[in-house]
Amino acid sequence: MRSGVVIFPGSNCDRDMIVALRQITGKTPIKLWHKENDIPNLDLIVIPGGFTFGDYLRCGALAARSPVISSIKNHISRGGTVLGVCNGFQILIEAKILPGSLIRNKKLLFTCRETTLEVQSCMKNPFLSGLKIGERLKIPVAHNDGNYFAPLDLIKKLKEEGRIAFKYSNSTNNEKNYNPNGSTEDIAGILSNNGRVLGMMPHPERAINYLHGGTDGLKLLTNCVEKIIG
Amino acid sequence: MKIVVNISLKEGVLDPEGQAIKASLNNLGFRNCSDVRTGKQIVLNFNQNNETETLSQAKKMCEKLLVNTVIENYEINILKD
C-alpha cells in the first residue's frame, strides 16, 4: 500500500494524517509538495485539512490551481483513490473534481467539535464498502466554510447515484445543532461518480486513538486501506 | 488599462454575512432594510489598451479562477480614470 499526503503552504493536518496512515499501513506515506507535477504511482492520495494560501479568494481556490492538481487528476483517471478532508474537500470542489460548493457556515461560526455521521452510500467504493448503511461514526469537525451547497438538480442526482457518503446525524433525536454548518440535506461528504474520490468535512485522522475521545476515524481509514489493498 | 470585476452571490445562495450585517443595521435603527447581500470587487491592472482583448482575457480569468460559477455571478467593467 503506497500512499501520499499532499502539502500546500498552509496545510496543517498533514502530520496527523501521516501518523494515521503510518499506524494503519505500517509504512510512512510520501509527502507531495504542491509544486510537484510528476508524482509516483500511488494507491491512495490524501489532501489534508488546513488553510491553504490563507483561504484567500475562496477556500481551496488557489490550491486547486497548483501544479500537483493535474497529477492528482491523472491519478484519478488511472482509477486511483483520493481522500480530501476539510480544506482537502474544498480543494477537490474548487478543482472541479467533486461537484457543488462549500460556503460559509450558516451561523458564521468556526465550528470545532465532535459530530455524528451517518453512512449513506451503498455504491461500490473503497471508503464505505465495509460499513453498513445507517452506521454512525463519531468524527470531529473544525471549519468555517463547510456548508455544502448545490443546485437542487445536482442534489437529486447525487442522491440517485448514491454519492452522498455521509450526513450529519441527529443521534439523540432532539439535538438542535447536530448539523455544524447548515449544509443542504445535512451533507457531510460526497463521492465522485466512480466512487474513488471522497471529500468530507469531518477529520477522521483526529479520531484514531482513545485519547482523542474515539477511534471511529481509524475505523473509516482502516476500512479504506483494506478495500484498496483488496 | 484597469478592469473591475464585481462578484456577487447568485440568488438563492445563503449569505450569512449579509444576514449578520442586516441584523446589525436593524439593531442600529435602520428597520427599513429588508435584505443585505455581500460580494467582492477585484481590480485588475493590464499593461495593454486593447479593450476587446483585455475584456476577453478578464472573462477567462473569471471563469478559470476568480469566480465560483456554481454560487457566484460576475460583471466585468472597464475602469475609466
Short mmCIF file of C-alpha atoms in Angstrom, two decimals:
data_model
loop_
_atom_site.label_atom_id
_atom_site.label_comp_id
_atom_site.label_asym_id
_atom_site.label_seq_id
_atom_site.Cartn_x
_atom_site.Cartn_y
_atom_site.Cartn_z
CA MET A 1 0.00 0.00 0.00
CA ARG A 2 1.65 3.19 -1.20
CA SER A 3 0.07 6.41 -0.03
CA GLY A 4 0.89 10.09 -0.35
CA VAL A 5 -0.18 13.19 1.54
CA VAL A 6 -0.27 16.48 -0.38
CA ILE A 7 1.19 19.55 1.31
CA PHE A 8 0.40 23.14 0.31
CA PRO A 9 1.50 26.33 2.05
CA GLY A 10 -0.99 26.49 4.93
CA SER A 11 -1.80 22.77 5.18
CA ASN A 12 -1.88 21.90 8.88
CA CYS A 13 -3.36 18.40 9.20
CA ASP A 14 -0.72 16.70 7.04
CA ARG A 15 1.29 15.39 10.01
CA ASP A 16 -1.79 13.96 11.73
CA MET A 17 -2.82 12.24 8.51
CA ILE A 18 0.70 10.83 8.04
CA VAL A 19 0.62 9.45 11.63
CA ALA A 20 -2.79 7.87 10.98
CA LEU A 21 -1.75 6.25 7.68
CA ARG A 22 1.55 5.02 9.15
CA GLN A 23 -0.35 3.48 12.07
CA ILE A 24 -2.70 1.66 9.66
CA THR A 25 -0.38 0.67 6.81
CA GLY A 26 2.89 0.29 8.70
CA LYS A 27 4.53 2.43 6.01
CA THR A 28 5.21 6.15 6.05
CA PRO A 29 3.24 7.94 3.32
CA ILE A 30 5.27 10.08 0.97
CA LYS A 31 4.89 13.85 1.14
CA LEU A 32 3.78 15.52 -2.08
CA TRP A 33 4.70 19.22 -2.33
CA HIS A 34 2.14 21.33 -4.19
CA LYS A 35 4.62 22.29 -6.92
CA GLU A 36 5.26 18.71 -7.95
CA ASN A 37 3.80 17.76 -11.29
CA ASP A 38 5.37 14.36 -11.59
CA ILE A 39 4.29 12.09 -8.77
CA PRO A 40 4.96 8.36 -8.45
CA ASN A 41 2.25 5.73 -8.80
CA LEU A 42 0.33 5.58 -5.55
CA ASP A 43 -2.66 3.62 -4.25
CA LEU A 44 -4.07 6.48 -2.18
CA ILE A 45 -3.56 10.24 -2.22
CA VAL A 46 -4.86 12.28 0.71
CA ILE A 47 -5.40 16.03 0.58
CA PRO A 48 -5.35 17.02 4.25
CA GLY A 49 -7.01 19.88 6.09
CA GLY A 50 -5.60 23.33 6.66
CA PHE A 51 -5.96 26.87 5.44
CA THR A 52 -4.10 26.69 2.16
CA PHE A 53 -2.93 30.05 0.83
CA GLY A 54 -4.65 31.70 3.81
CA ASP A 55 -8.11 30.84 2.40
CA TYR A 56 -7.59 33.82 0.05
CA LEU A 57 -10.16 34.40 -2.74
CA ARG A 58 -12.22 31.32 -1.73
CA CYS A 59 -11.22 28.37 0.48
CA GLY A 60 -9.18 25.98 -1.65
CA ALA A 61 -9.37 28.16 -4.79
CA LEU A 62 -5.64 28.86 -5.12
CA ALA A 63 -4.55 25.37 -4.05
CA ALA A 64 -6.88 23.89 -6.69
CA ARG A 65 -4.82 25.65 -9.41
CA SER A 66 -1.47 24.30 -8.17
CA PRO A 67 0.70 22.04 -10.37
CA VAL A 68 0.13 18.95 -8.18
CA ILE A 69 -3.59 19.02 -9.01
CA SER A 70 -3.08 17.93 -12.62
CA SER A 71 -1.05 14.95 -11.35
CA ILE A 72 -3.90 14.13 -8.98
CA LYS A 73 -6.34 14.31 -11.90
CA ASN A 74 -4.13 11.85 -13.82
CA HIS A 75 -4.03 9.58 -10.77
CA ILE A 76 -7.87 9.67 -10.68
CA SER A 77 -8.18 8.95 -14.40
CA ARG A 78 -5.99 5.86 -13.87
CA GLY A 79 -8.58 4.71 -11.28
CA GLY A 80 -6.61 5.94 -8.29
CA THR A 81 -8.20 6.70 -4.93
CA VAL A 82 -8.26 10.18 -3.38
CA LEU A 83 -9.47 11.36 0.01
CA GLY A 84 -9.94 15.06 0.70
CA VAL A 85 -10.55 16.11 4.28
CA CYS A 86 -11.90 19.54 5.26
CA ASN A 87 -9.77 22.02 3.28
CA GLY A 88 -8.90 19.00 1.11
CA PHE A 89 -12.61 18.63 0.33
CA GLN A 90 -12.78 22.36 -0.50
CA ILE A 91 -9.78 21.93 -2.84
CA LEU A 92 -11.40 18.93 -4.61
CA ILE A 93 -14.52 21.06 -5.15
CA GLU A 94 -12.57 24.07 -6.39
CA ALA A 95 -10.62 21.80 -8.75
CA LYS A 96 -13.99 20.59 -10.07
CA ILE A 97 -13.05 17.01 -9.16
CA LEU A 98 -16.17 16.92 -6.97
CA PRO A 99 -19.33 18.93 -7.78
CA GLY A 100 -21.15 21.65 -5.81
CA SER A 101 -19.67 24.20 -3.43
CA LEU A 102 -18.75 24.71 0.22
CA ILE A 103 -19.89 28.06 1.56
CA ARG A 104 -19.63 29.91 4.87
CA ASN A 105 -21.17 28.13 7.87
CA LYS A 106 -24.78 29.20 8.31
CA LYS A 107 -24.22 30.74 11.75
CA LEU A 108 -20.91 32.39 10.74
CA LEU A 109 -19.13 30.46 13.49
CA PHE A 110 -15.93 28.48 13.19
CA THR A 111 -17.16 25.12 14.46
CA CYS A 112 -14.74 22.78 16.20
CA ARG A 113 -16.40 19.82 17.88
CA GLU A 114 -17.41 16.20 17.56
CA THR A 115 -20.19 15.34 15.10
CA THR A 116 -22.09 12.13 14.47
CA LEU A 117 -22.09 10.95 10.87
CA GLU A 118 -24.48 8.50 9.32
CA VAL A 119 -23.22 6.36 6.44
CA GLN A 120 -25.50 6.92 3.43
CA SER A 121 -23.98 5.43 0.35
CA CYS A 122 -24.34 1.91 -0.85
CA MET A 123 -22.45 2.49 -4.10
CA LYS A 124 -19.36 0.40 -4.65
CA ASN A 125 -16.44 2.39 -3.29
CA PRO A 126 -13.32 1.76 -1.22
CA PHE A 127 -14.34 4.15 1.56
CA LEU A 128 -17.66 2.77 2.74
CA SER A 129 -17.92 -0.77 1.36
CA GLY A 130 -17.09 -2.36 4.72
CA LEU A 131 -19.52 -0.15 6.62
CA LYS A 132 -23.29 -0.54 6.90
CA ILE A 133 -25.81 1.99 5.62
CA GLY A 134 -27.12 3.91 8.63
CA GLU A 135 -23.99 3.10 10.66
CA ARG A 136 -22.97 6.02 12.86
CA LEU A 137 -19.44 7.32 13.26
CA LYS A 138 -18.28 9.98 15.71
CA ILE A 139 -15.74 12.17 13.98
CA PRO A 140 -14.85 15.79 14.80
CA VAL A 141 -15.16 18.82 12.51
CA ALA A 142 -13.17 22.07 12.57
CA HIS A 143 -14.10 24.56 9.88
CA ASN A 144 -15.50 27.92 8.89
CA ASP A 145 -16.72 27.09 5.39
CA GLY A 146 -18.23 23.62 5.38
CA ASN A 147 -21.78 24.37 4.36
CA TYR A 148 -22.30 22.12 1.35
CA PHE A 149 -24.44 23.88 -1.21
CA ALA A 150 -25.50 22.74 -4.69
CA PRO A 151 -28.41 23.37 -7.07
CA LEU A 152 -31.43 21.13 -6.37
CA ASP A 153 -30.97 19.09 -9.56
CA LEU A 154 -27.40 18.25 -8.51
CA ILE A 155 -28.51 17.20 -5.01
CA LYS A 156 -31.15 14.98 -6.63
CA LYS A 157 -28.53 13.46 -8.94
CA LEU A 158 -26.11 12.80 -6.05
CA LYS A 159 -28.89 11.05 -4.13
CA GLU A 160 -29.97 8.93 -7.08
CA GLU A 161 -26.40 7.87 -7.80
CA GLY A 162 -25.72 7.06 -4.13
CA ARG A 163 -22.95 9.64 -3.99
CA ILE A 164 -23.84 11.20 -0.66
CA ALA A 165 -21.32 9.41 1.58
CA PHE A 166 -22.24 10.82 4.99
CA LYS A 167 -24.85 13.02 6.56
CA TYR A 168 -24.63 14.69 9.96
CA SER A 169 -26.87 12.59 12.13
CA ASN A 170 -29.27 13.68 14.82
CA SER A 171 -28.03 10.97 17.17
CA THR A 172 -30.18 11.93 20.15
CA ASN A 173 -33.21 12.96 18.07
CA ASN A 174 -33.52 16.22 19.92
CA GLU A 175 -30.16 17.78 19.32
CA LYS A 176 -30.82 21.12 17.60
CA ASN A 177 -27.33 21.77 16.27
CA TYR A 178 -26.42 18.31 15.05
CA ASN A 179 -25.55 19.84 11.68
CA PRO A 180 -22.50 22.05 12.41
CA ASN A 181 -22.68 24.22 9.31
CA GLY A 182 -26.20 24.27 7.84
CA SER A 183 -25.31 22.11 4.82
CA THR A 184 -28.04 21.12 2.35
CA GLU A 185 -29.69 17.87 3.44
CA ASP A 186 -27.10 17.66 6.29
CA ILE A 187 -24.46 16.52 3.78
CA ALA A 188 -21.02 15.93 5.36
CA GLY A 189 -19.24 14.17 2.49
CA ILE A 190 -19.72 13.19 -1.15
CA LEU A 191 -18.22 10.75 -3.64
CA SER A 192 -17.12 11.13 -7.26
CA ASN A 193 -19.14 9.35 -9.95
CA ASN A 194 -16.75 6.35 -9.91
CA GLY A 195 -16.71 6.25 -6.09
CA ARG A 196 -12.90 6.53 -5.94
CA VAL A 197 -12.80 10.11 -4.67
CA LEU A 198 -14.26 11.08 -1.30
CA GLY A 199 -14.49 14.61 0.03
CA MET A 200 -15.56 15.07 3.64
CA MET A 201 -15.58 17.95 6.11
CA PRO A 202 -15.01 15.87 9.31
CA HIS A 203 -11.46 14.82 10.23
CA PRO A 204 -11.04 11.03 10.54
CA GLU A 205 -7.33 11.49 11.42
CA ARG A 206 -8.45 13.25 14.62
CA ALA A 207 -10.30 10.16 15.90
CA ILE A 208 -7.71 7.38 15.76
CA ASN A 209 -6.87 6.92 19.44
CA TYR A 210 -8.89 6.57 22.66
CA LEU A 211 -7.05 9.65 23.88
CA HIS A 212 -8.78 11.57 21.05
CA GLY A 213 -12.13 10.59 22.52
CA GLY A 214 -12.83 7.90 19.94
CA THR A 215 -11.47 5.71 17.18
CA ASP A 216 -14.20 5.90 14.53
CA GLY A 217 -11.83 7.78 12.24
CA LEU A 218 -9.39 4.87 12.49
CA LYS A 219 -12.22 2.51 11.58
CA LEU A 220 -13.05 4.54 8.47
CA LEU A 221 -9.43 4.91 7.32
CA THR A 222 -8.58 1.26 8.08
CA ASN A 223 -11.61 0.12 6.10
CA CYS A 224 -10.49 2.28 3.19
CA VAL A 225 -6.92 0.95 3.25
CA GLU A 226 -8.15 -2.67 3.45
CA LYS A 227 -10.50 -2.18 0.50
CA ILE A 228 -7.74 -0.61 -1.60
CA ILE A 229 -5.34 -3.46 -0.84
CA GLY A 230 -8.31 -5.72 -1.64
CA MET B 1 -5.99 49.73 -18.60
CA LYS B 2 -7.94 48.86 -15.48
CA ILE B 3 -10.71 46.31 -15.27
CA VAL B 4 -13.04 45.93 -12.33
CA VAL B 5 -14.74 42.62 -11.64
CA ASN B 6 -17.78 42.68 -9.36
CA ILE B 7 -18.65 39.30 -7.88
CA SER B 8 -21.99 38.66 -6.20
CA LEU B 9 -23.70 35.59 -4.80
CA LYS B 10 -26.39 34.10 -7.01
CA GLU B 11 -29.99 34.46 -5.93
CA GLY B 12 -30.98 31.70 -3.54
CA VAL B 13 -27.44 31.16 -2.22
CA LEU B 14 -27.35 31.70 1.52
CA ASP B 15 -25.38 34.80 2.51
CA PRO B 16 -24.88 34.51 6.29
CA GLU B 17 -22.53 37.50 6.29
CA GLY B 18 -25.23 39.62 4.61
CA GLN B 19 -27.78 38.41 7.15
CA ALA B 20 -25.48 39.30 10.06
CA ILE B 21 -24.95 42.79 8.59
CA LYS B 22 -28.70 43.17 8.11
CA ALA B 23 -29.39 42.24 11.74
CA SER B 24 -26.80 44.77 12.88
CA LEU B 25 -28.29 47.52 10.66
CA ASN B 26 -31.75 46.73 12.04
CA ASN B 27 -30.34 47.00 15.58
CA LEU B 28 -28.95 50.42 14.71
CA GLY B 29 -32.47 51.52 13.86
CA PHE B 30 -32.40 51.02 10.07
CA ARG B 31 -35.55 48.92 10.21
CA ASN B 32 -36.50 49.51 6.58
CA CYS B 33 -33.51 47.46 5.39
CA SER B 34 -35.06 44.12 4.49
CA ASP B 35 -32.12 42.29 2.91
CA VAL B 36 -28.33 42.60 2.59
CA ARG B 37 -26.21 40.74 0.06
CA THR B 38 -22.42 40.88 0.14
CA GLY B 39 -19.95 40.44 -2.68
CA LYS B 40 -16.42 41.31 -3.64
CA GLN B 41 -14.61 43.53 -6.06
CA ILE B 42 -11.37 42.70 -7.82
CA VAL B 43 -9.44 45.37 -9.72
CA LEU B 44 -7.11 44.14 -12.47
CA ASN B 45 -4.35 46.27 -13.96
CA PHE B 46 -3.36 45.35 -17.50
CA ASN B 47 -0.32 46.61 -19.35
CA GLN B 48 -2.26 46.80 -22.61
CA ASN B 49 -5.02 49.01 -24.01
CA ASN B 50 -6.87 46.81 -26.47
CA GLU B 51 -10.39 46.75 -25.00
CA THR B 52 -11.71 43.63 -26.76
CA GLU B 53 -8.61 41.61 -25.96
CA THR B 54 -8.48 42.77 -22.32
CA LEU B 55 -12.18 42.09 -21.72
CA SER B 56 -11.85 38.63 -23.22
CA GLN B 57 -8.84 37.87 -21.01
CA ALA B 58 -10.67 39.14 -17.93
CA LYS B 59 -13.59 36.86 -18.76
CA LYS B 60 -11.22 33.87 -18.99
CA MET B 61 -9.68 34.82 -15.63
CA CYS B 62 -13.16 34.93 -14.06
CA GLU B 63 -14.11 31.52 -15.42
CA LYS B 64 -10.78 29.87 -14.55
CA LEU B 65 -10.13 31.31 -11.09
CA LEU B 66 -11.76 34.49 -9.87
CA VAL B 67 -15.36 33.30 -9.75
CA ASN B 68 -17.00 30.13 -8.48
CA THR B 69 -19.75 29.96 -11.08
CA VAL B 70 -21.70 27.40 -9.03
CA ILE B 71 -22.63 30.07 -6.49
CA GLU B 72 -21.44 33.41 -7.89
CA ASN B 73 -22.33 35.82 -10.68
CA TYR B 74 -19.87 38.36 -12.05
CA GLU B 75 -19.77 41.55 -14.03
CA ILE B 76 -16.74 42.93 -15.83
CA ASN B 77 -16.32 46.67 -16.42
CA ILE B 78 -13.57 48.89 -17.72
CA LEU B 79 -12.50 51.32 -15.02
CA LYS B 80 -12.16 54.79 -16.51
CA ASP B 81 -9.56 57.01 -14.84
#
